[in-house]
Each structure stands twice: as structure tokens, then as C-alpha cells.
Tab-separated table of C-alpha atoms and ligand atoms in Angstrom:
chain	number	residue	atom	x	y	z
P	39	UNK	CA	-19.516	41.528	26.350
P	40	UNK	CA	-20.808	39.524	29.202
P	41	UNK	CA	-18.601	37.121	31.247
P	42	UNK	CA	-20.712	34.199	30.298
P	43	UNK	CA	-19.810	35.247	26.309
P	44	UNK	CA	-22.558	32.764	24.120
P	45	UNK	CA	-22.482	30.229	26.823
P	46	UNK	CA	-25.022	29.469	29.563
P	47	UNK	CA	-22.891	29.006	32.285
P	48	UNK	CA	-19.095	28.596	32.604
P	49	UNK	CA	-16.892	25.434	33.824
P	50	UNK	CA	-14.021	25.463	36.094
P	51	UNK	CA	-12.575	22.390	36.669
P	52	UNK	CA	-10.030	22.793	39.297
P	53	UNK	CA	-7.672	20.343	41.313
P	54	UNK	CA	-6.165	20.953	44.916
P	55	UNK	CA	-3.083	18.834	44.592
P	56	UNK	CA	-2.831	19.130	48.790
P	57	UNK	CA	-0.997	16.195	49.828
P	58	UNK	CA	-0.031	14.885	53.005
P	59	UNK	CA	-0.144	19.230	53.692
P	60	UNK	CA	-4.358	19.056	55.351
P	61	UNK	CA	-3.043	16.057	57.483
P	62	UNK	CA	0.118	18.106	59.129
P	63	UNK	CA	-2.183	20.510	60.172
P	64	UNK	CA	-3.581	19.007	62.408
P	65	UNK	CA	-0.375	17.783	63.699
P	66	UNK	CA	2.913	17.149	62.687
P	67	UNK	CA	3.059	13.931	64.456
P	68	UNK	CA	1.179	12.174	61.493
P	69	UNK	CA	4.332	12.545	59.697
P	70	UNK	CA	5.318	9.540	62.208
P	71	UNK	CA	2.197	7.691	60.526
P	72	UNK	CA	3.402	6.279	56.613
P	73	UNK	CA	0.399	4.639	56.319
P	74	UNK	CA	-2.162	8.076	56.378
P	75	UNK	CA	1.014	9.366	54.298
P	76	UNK	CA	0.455	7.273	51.654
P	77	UNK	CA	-3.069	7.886	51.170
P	78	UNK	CA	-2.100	11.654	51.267
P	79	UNK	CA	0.824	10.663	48.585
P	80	UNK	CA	-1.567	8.475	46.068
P	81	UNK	CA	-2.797	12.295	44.909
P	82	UNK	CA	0.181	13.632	43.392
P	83	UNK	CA	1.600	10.007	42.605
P	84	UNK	CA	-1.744	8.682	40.976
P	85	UNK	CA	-4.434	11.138	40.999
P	86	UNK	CA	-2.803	13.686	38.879
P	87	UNK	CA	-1.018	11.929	36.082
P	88	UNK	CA	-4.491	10.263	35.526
P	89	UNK	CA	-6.447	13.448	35.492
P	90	UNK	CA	-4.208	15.104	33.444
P	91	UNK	CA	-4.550	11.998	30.758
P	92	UNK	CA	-8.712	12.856	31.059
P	93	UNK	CA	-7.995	16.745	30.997
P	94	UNK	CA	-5.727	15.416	27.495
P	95	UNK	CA	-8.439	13.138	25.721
P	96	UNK	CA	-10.892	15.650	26.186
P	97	UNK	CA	-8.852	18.879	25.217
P	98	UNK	CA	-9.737	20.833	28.656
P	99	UNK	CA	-8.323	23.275	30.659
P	100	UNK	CA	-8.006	23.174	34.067
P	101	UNK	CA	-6.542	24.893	37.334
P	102	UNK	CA	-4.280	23.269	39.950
P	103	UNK	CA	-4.071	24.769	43.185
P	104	UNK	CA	-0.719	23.206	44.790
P	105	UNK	CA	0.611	24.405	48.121
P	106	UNK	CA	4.574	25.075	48.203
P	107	UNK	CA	4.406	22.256	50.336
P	108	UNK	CA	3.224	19.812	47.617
P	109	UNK	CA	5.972	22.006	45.256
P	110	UNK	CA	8.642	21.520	47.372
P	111	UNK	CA	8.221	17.499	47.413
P	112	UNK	CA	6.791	16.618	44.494
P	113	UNK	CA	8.373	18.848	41.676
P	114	UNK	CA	7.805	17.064	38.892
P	115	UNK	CA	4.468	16.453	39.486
P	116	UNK	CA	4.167	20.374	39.005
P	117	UNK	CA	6.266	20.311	35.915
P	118	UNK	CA	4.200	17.679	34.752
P	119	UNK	CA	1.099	19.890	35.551
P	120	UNK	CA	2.580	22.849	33.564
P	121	UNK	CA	4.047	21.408	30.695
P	122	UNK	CA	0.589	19.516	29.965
P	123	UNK	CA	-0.006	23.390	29.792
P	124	UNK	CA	-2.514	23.664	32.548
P	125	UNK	CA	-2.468	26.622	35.501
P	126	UNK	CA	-1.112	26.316	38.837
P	127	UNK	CA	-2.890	28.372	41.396
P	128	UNK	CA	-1.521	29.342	45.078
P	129	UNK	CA	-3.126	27.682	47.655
P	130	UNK	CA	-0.467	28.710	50.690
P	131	UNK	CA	2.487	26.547	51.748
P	132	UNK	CA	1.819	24.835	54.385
P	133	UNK	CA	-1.979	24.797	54.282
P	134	UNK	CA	-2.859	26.414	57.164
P	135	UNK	CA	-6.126	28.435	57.605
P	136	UNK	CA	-5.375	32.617	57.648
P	137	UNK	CA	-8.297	33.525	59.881
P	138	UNK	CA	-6.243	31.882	62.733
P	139	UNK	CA	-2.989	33.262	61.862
P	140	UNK	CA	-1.595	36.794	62.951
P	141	UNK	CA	-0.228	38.866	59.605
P	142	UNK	CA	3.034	38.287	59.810
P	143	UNK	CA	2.990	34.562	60.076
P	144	UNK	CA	0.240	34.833	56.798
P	145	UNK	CA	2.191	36.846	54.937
P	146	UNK	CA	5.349	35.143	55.626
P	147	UNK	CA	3.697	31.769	54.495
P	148	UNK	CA	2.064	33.551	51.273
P	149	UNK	CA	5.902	34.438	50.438
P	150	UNK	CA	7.333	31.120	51.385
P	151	UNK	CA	4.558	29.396	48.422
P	152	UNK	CA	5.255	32.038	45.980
P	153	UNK	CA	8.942	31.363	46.342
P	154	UNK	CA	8.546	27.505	45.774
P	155	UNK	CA	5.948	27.756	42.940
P	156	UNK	CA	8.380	30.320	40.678
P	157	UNK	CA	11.453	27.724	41.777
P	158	UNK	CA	9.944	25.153	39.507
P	159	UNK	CA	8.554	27.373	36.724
P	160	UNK	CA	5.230	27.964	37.830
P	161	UNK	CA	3.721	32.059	38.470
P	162	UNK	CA	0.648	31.746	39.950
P	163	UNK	CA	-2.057	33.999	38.674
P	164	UNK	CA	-4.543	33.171	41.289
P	165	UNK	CA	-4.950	32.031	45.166
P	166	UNK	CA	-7.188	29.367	46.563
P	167	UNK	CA	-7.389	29.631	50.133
P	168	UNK	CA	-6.742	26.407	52.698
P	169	UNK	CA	-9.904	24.981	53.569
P	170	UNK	CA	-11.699	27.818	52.523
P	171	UNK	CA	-11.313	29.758	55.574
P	172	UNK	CA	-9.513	33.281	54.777
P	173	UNK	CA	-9.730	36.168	57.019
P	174	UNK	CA	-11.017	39.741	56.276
P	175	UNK	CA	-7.419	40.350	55.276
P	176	UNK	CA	-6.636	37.584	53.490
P	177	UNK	CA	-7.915	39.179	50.104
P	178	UNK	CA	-6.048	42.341	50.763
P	179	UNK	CA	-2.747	40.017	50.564
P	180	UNK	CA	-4.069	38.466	47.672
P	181	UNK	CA	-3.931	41.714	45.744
P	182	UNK	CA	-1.282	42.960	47.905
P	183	UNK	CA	1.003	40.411	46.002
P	184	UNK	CA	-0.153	41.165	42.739
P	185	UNK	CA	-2.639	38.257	42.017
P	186	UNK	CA	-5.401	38.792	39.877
P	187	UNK	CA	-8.012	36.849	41.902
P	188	UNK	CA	-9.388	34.746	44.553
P	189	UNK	CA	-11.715	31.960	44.654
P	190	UNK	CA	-12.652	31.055	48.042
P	191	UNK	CA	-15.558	32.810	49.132
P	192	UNK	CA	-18.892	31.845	49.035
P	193	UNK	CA	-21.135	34.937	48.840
P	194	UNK	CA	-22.188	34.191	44.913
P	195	UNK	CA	-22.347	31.874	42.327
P	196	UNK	CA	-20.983	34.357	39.510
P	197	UNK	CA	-17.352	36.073	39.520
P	198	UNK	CA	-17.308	39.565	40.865
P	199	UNK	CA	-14.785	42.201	41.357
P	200	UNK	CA	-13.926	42.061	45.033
P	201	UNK	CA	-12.431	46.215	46.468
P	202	UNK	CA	-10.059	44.582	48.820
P	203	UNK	CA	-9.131	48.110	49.882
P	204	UNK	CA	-5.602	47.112	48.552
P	205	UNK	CA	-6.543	46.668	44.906
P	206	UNK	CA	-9.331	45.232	43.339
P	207	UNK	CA	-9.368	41.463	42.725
P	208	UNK	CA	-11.810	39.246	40.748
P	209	UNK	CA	-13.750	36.550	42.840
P	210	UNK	CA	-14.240	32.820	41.693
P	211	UNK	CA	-16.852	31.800	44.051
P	212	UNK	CA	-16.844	28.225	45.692
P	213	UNK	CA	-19.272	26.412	47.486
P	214	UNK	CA	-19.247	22.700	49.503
P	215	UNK	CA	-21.659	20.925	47.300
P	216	UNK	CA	-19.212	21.323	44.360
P	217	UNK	CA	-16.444	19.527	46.564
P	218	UNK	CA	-15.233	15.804	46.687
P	219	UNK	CA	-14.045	16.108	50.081
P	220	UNK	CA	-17.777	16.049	51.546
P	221	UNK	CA	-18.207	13.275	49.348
P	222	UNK	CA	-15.139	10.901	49.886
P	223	UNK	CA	-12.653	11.720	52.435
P	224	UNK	CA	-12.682	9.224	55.023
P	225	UNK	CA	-9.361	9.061	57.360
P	226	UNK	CA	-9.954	7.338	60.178
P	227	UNK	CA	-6.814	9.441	62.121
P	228	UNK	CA	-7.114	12.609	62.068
P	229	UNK	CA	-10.636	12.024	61.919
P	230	UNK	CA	-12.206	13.271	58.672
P	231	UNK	CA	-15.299	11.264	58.305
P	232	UNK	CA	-17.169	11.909	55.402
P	233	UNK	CA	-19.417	9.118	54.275
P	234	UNK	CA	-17.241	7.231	50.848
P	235	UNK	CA	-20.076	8.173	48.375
P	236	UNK	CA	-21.118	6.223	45.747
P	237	UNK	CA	-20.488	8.129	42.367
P	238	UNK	CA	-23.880	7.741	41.010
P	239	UNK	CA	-25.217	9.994	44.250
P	240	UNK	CA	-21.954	12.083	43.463
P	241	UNK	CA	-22.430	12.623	39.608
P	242	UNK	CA	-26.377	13.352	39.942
P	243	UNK	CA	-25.620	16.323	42.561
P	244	UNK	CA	-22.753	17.797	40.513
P	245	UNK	CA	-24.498	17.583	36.812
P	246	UNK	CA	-27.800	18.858	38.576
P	247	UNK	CA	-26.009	21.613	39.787
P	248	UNK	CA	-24.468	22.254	36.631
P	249	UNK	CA	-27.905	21.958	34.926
P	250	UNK	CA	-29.580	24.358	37.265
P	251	UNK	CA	-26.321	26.795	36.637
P	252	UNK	CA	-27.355	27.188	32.910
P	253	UNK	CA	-30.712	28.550	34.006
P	254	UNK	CA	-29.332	30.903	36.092
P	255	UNK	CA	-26.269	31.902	34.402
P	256	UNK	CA	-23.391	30.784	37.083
P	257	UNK	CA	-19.881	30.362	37.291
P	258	UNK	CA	-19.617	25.925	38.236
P	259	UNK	CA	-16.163	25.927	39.936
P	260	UNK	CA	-15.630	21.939	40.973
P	261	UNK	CA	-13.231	21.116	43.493
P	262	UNK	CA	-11.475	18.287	43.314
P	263	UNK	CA	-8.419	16.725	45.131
P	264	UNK	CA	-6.503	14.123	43.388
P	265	UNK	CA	-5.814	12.016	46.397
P	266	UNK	CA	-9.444	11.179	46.286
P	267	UNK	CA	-11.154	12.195	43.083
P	268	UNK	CA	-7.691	10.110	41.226
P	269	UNK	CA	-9.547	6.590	42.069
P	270	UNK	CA	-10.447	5.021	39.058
P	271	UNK	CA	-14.227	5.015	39.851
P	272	UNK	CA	-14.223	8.577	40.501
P	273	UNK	CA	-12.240	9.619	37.298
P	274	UNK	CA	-15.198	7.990	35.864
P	275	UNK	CA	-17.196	10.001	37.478
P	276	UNK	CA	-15.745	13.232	35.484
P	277	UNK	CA	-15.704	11.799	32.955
P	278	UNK	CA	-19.326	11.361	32.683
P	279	UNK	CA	-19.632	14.943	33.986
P	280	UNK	CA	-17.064	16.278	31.707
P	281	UNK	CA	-19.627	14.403	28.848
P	282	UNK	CA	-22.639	15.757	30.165
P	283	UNK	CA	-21.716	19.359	30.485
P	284	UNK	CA	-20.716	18.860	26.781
P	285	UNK	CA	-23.601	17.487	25.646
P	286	UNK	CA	-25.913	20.239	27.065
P	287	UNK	CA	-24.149	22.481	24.408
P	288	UNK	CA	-24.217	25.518	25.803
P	289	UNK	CA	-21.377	24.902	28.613
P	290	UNK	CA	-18.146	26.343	28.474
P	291	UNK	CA	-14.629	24.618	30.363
P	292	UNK	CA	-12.141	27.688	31.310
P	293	UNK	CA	-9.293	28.052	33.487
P	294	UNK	CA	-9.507	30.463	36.433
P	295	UNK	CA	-7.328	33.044	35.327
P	296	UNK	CA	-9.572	33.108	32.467
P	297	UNK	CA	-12.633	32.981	34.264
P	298	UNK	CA	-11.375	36.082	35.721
P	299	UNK	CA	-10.000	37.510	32.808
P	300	UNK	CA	-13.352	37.512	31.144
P	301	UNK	CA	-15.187	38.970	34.679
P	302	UNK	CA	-13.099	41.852	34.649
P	303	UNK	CA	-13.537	43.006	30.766
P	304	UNK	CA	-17.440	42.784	31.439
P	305	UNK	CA	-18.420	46.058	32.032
P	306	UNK	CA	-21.538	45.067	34.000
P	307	UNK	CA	-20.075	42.896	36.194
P	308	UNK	CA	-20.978	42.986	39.997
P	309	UNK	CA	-18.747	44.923	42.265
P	310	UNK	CA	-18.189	44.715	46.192
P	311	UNK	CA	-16.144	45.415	48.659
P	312	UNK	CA	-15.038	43.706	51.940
P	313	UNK	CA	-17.450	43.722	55.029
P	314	UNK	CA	-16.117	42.649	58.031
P	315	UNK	CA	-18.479	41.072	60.425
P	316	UNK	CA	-17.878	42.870	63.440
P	317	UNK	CA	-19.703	41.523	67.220
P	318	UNK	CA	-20.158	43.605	69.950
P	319	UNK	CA	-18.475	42.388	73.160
P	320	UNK	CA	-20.794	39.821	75.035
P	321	UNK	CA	-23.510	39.488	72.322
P	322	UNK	CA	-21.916	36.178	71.775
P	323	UNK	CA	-19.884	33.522	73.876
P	324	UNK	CA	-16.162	33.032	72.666
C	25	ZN	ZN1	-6.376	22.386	49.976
């Protein structure tokens, strides 16, 4: 049986509940700075109670990647997440990116998350990596740690089985266009300056995407955070997304773990392994 089962392509709707986590980053001095806070805070606090009341009218799953961070300070925002019974992913704990980490620090923080997410109930099947930026390791933790899969990469549009060299994992993959930050994440300080999209120009590249998917028989994995996909205009704008898909009838909604679930039963699905990008010394400037 094929991954895609009956349907023409499959639907992941899936949430990064970040926080005020992507701002620290870049340094913990916005801490000092209540006002970027808050807009950081309105995700958890706002965003995700509302999408989880369009996730309930419509009878969807969905995945919610939440950093221990996020766990740690907004608990029952997580319980709220898993009692409404949808998935929480790993997505690290403090939200830094792994290629510019040594091991130790990467594994230490991949620990730290899985420690807060099981605190509160919550036993992550899957990892979402900060910002999208693992390292040729990173999946090798991934399985390492006993996940079943990653969804990070961008080398497809359809799941594959990923050889990390320390168990296989299945691969969920991603892509920019199929993220709201590009679309609306404007903070002035640190400077993230994405042009505040209208949702008309937002809906029309997501549900063309999503059309084009069903020729082509791809996995649409949608990226939302709620600190800026929880405003009411842009709730509307999944809504009409979530209506769309429908309507084309031959679109299926699935959580990630399920996504990968079905990728791994399929017999014929596509298999790779890791391959490291390797540069000869002084072919390019560092
Ligand atoms: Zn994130």
C-alpha cells in the first residue's frame, strides 16, 4: 500500500509553538525587552487555544512542535495541546541551531527537551529541527534517541526513509514557501523583517501549492507558528485552506507520526542515506 493510500496528496498541518525561545537566540538581553516578549508570548497565550478551537470544529489532526523551553513556561498550554489529543513534536530546548553546536552541547540540549516534554505528559514521536538548520549529525541523534522521524530537510517533497548510519528514520520534508514566518514575522529588534503579508497573497501560494501537490503526489507539511499565524485574520486564512483542501476531495489531514507511520509500511518508498557535503581546503572562503 502506498503512503499516499486513496488520496492525492497528504496534509500536515503542523504548529511551532516557539515562543519568546527564536528571540533569546539571538541574545539573551531581549529578555530585558517585555515588549518583543509579549509578541513572542501572544503564541502560546492566543495563538494556540484559537487554533486548537479550528483544529476542533473541523475534526483535524495536527502536530505541535514545542521546545522544552516553551514546556517549561507554559505547561498548560502543552496539556492543553495533548488533551485536545493532538501530537507534540521535539523541536530542541532552547532553540538553537545544531550545525553550530559541538555534540556534546547538542546532545545535552536534545536531553534537556526530552526531559521537559515527558515532565508534563507529552513523548515525542518526532523532531523538528530549530530554524531548519541541522547538521550532518543531527539525524543520527534523532534516531540515536529513539525517534521515529525528522522533518526538517528539504531534499523532497514526499517522506523517505533517511539511513542515518545510527538507525533508519523517516523524513517529513519541509520547505520555506509552506512557512508563515516568510510571510509575517516582522520584529523590528532583533531584526526579522519579513514583509506582513496580506492573506489573500498568503492563501493563493499555500492552496496553489497544495493544488499542484495532488498532481504530483506530495507530502504538504505547513508550518505555522502561533505567535503569528494565531491573529484572527490569519486563522482565517486556514480556515479557508483547511476548506479548500477539503473540497478538492482527494486530500488527506494526518499527523506526522502518522505521516511517517504510513512511509515506512510502504514497501516502495524512497530510501537514502546521509551525504555530507564535504569542501576541499581553499576552494571556498570561510
Ligand atoms: Zn521553531
Amino acid at each position: 500500500m502506498s503512503w499516499l493510500g486513496e488520496s492525492a496528496a497528504l496534509a500536515c498541518l503542523t504548529f511551532d509553538v516557539d515562543a519568546e525561545a527564536p528571540i533569546l537566540v539571538e541574545s539573551g538581553l531581549y529578555a530585558r525587552n517585555a515588549g518583543v516578549m509579549s509578541h513572542q508570548a501572544y503564541g502560546p497565550l492566543v495563538g494556540v487555544p484559537r487554533i486548537l478551537d479550528l483544529l476542533r470544529e473541523y475534526s483535524l489532526p495536527a502536530t505541535f512542535f514545542v521546545p522544552g523551553w516553551t514546556a517549561d513556561r507554559y505547561p498548560k498550554v502543552v496539556e492543553a495541546i495533548l488533551s485536545a489529543g493532538h501530537e507534540v513534536g521535539h523541536h530542541s530546548y532552547a532553540h538553537k541551531s545544531p550545525f553550530a553546536l559541538i555534540e556534546d552541547e547538542e546532545r545535552a540540549d536534545f536531553e534537556r527537551a526530552l526531559a521537559s516534554l515527558r515532565a508534563i505528559g507529552a513523548e515525542p514521536k518526532g523532531f523538528r529541527c530549530p530554524s531548519w538548520e541541522p547538521g550532518w549529525r543531527t539525524p543520527q541523534i534523532v534516531a540515536d534517541y529513539g525517534l521515529e522521524y525528522d522533518s526538517s530537510l528539504m531534499d523532497s517533497d514526499k517522506p523517505y526513509v533517511l539511513d542515518t548510519g545510527a538507525g533508519e528514520i523517516v523524513e517529513l520534508p519541509v520547505h520555506w514557501s509552506l512557512d508563515d514566518w516568510e510571510q509575517y514575522a516582522y520584529i523590528p529588534d532583533p531584526p526579522f523583517r519579513s514583509a506582513i503579508e496580506a492573506p489573500t497573497k498568503v492563501l493563493d501560494l499555500w492552496t496553489s501549492e497544495l493544488d499542484a501537490m495532488r498532481r504530483y503526489g506530495c507530502l504538504f507539511v505547513l508550518t505555522c507558528h502561533p505567535f503569528l499565524s494565531g491573529r484572527p485574520h490569519r486563522v482565517e486564512v486556514l480556515r479557508t485552506l483547511i476548506d479548500r483542501a477539503l473540497a478538492f476531495g482527494d486530500v488527506e489531514f494526518v499527523g506526522c507520526a502518522e505521516a511517517a507511520r504510513r512511509a515506512r509500511e510502504d514497501a516502495n518508498i524512497e530510501r537514502k542515506t546521509l551525504t555530507p557535503v564535504i569542501v576541499e581546503p581553499g576552494l571556498y572562503p570561510e
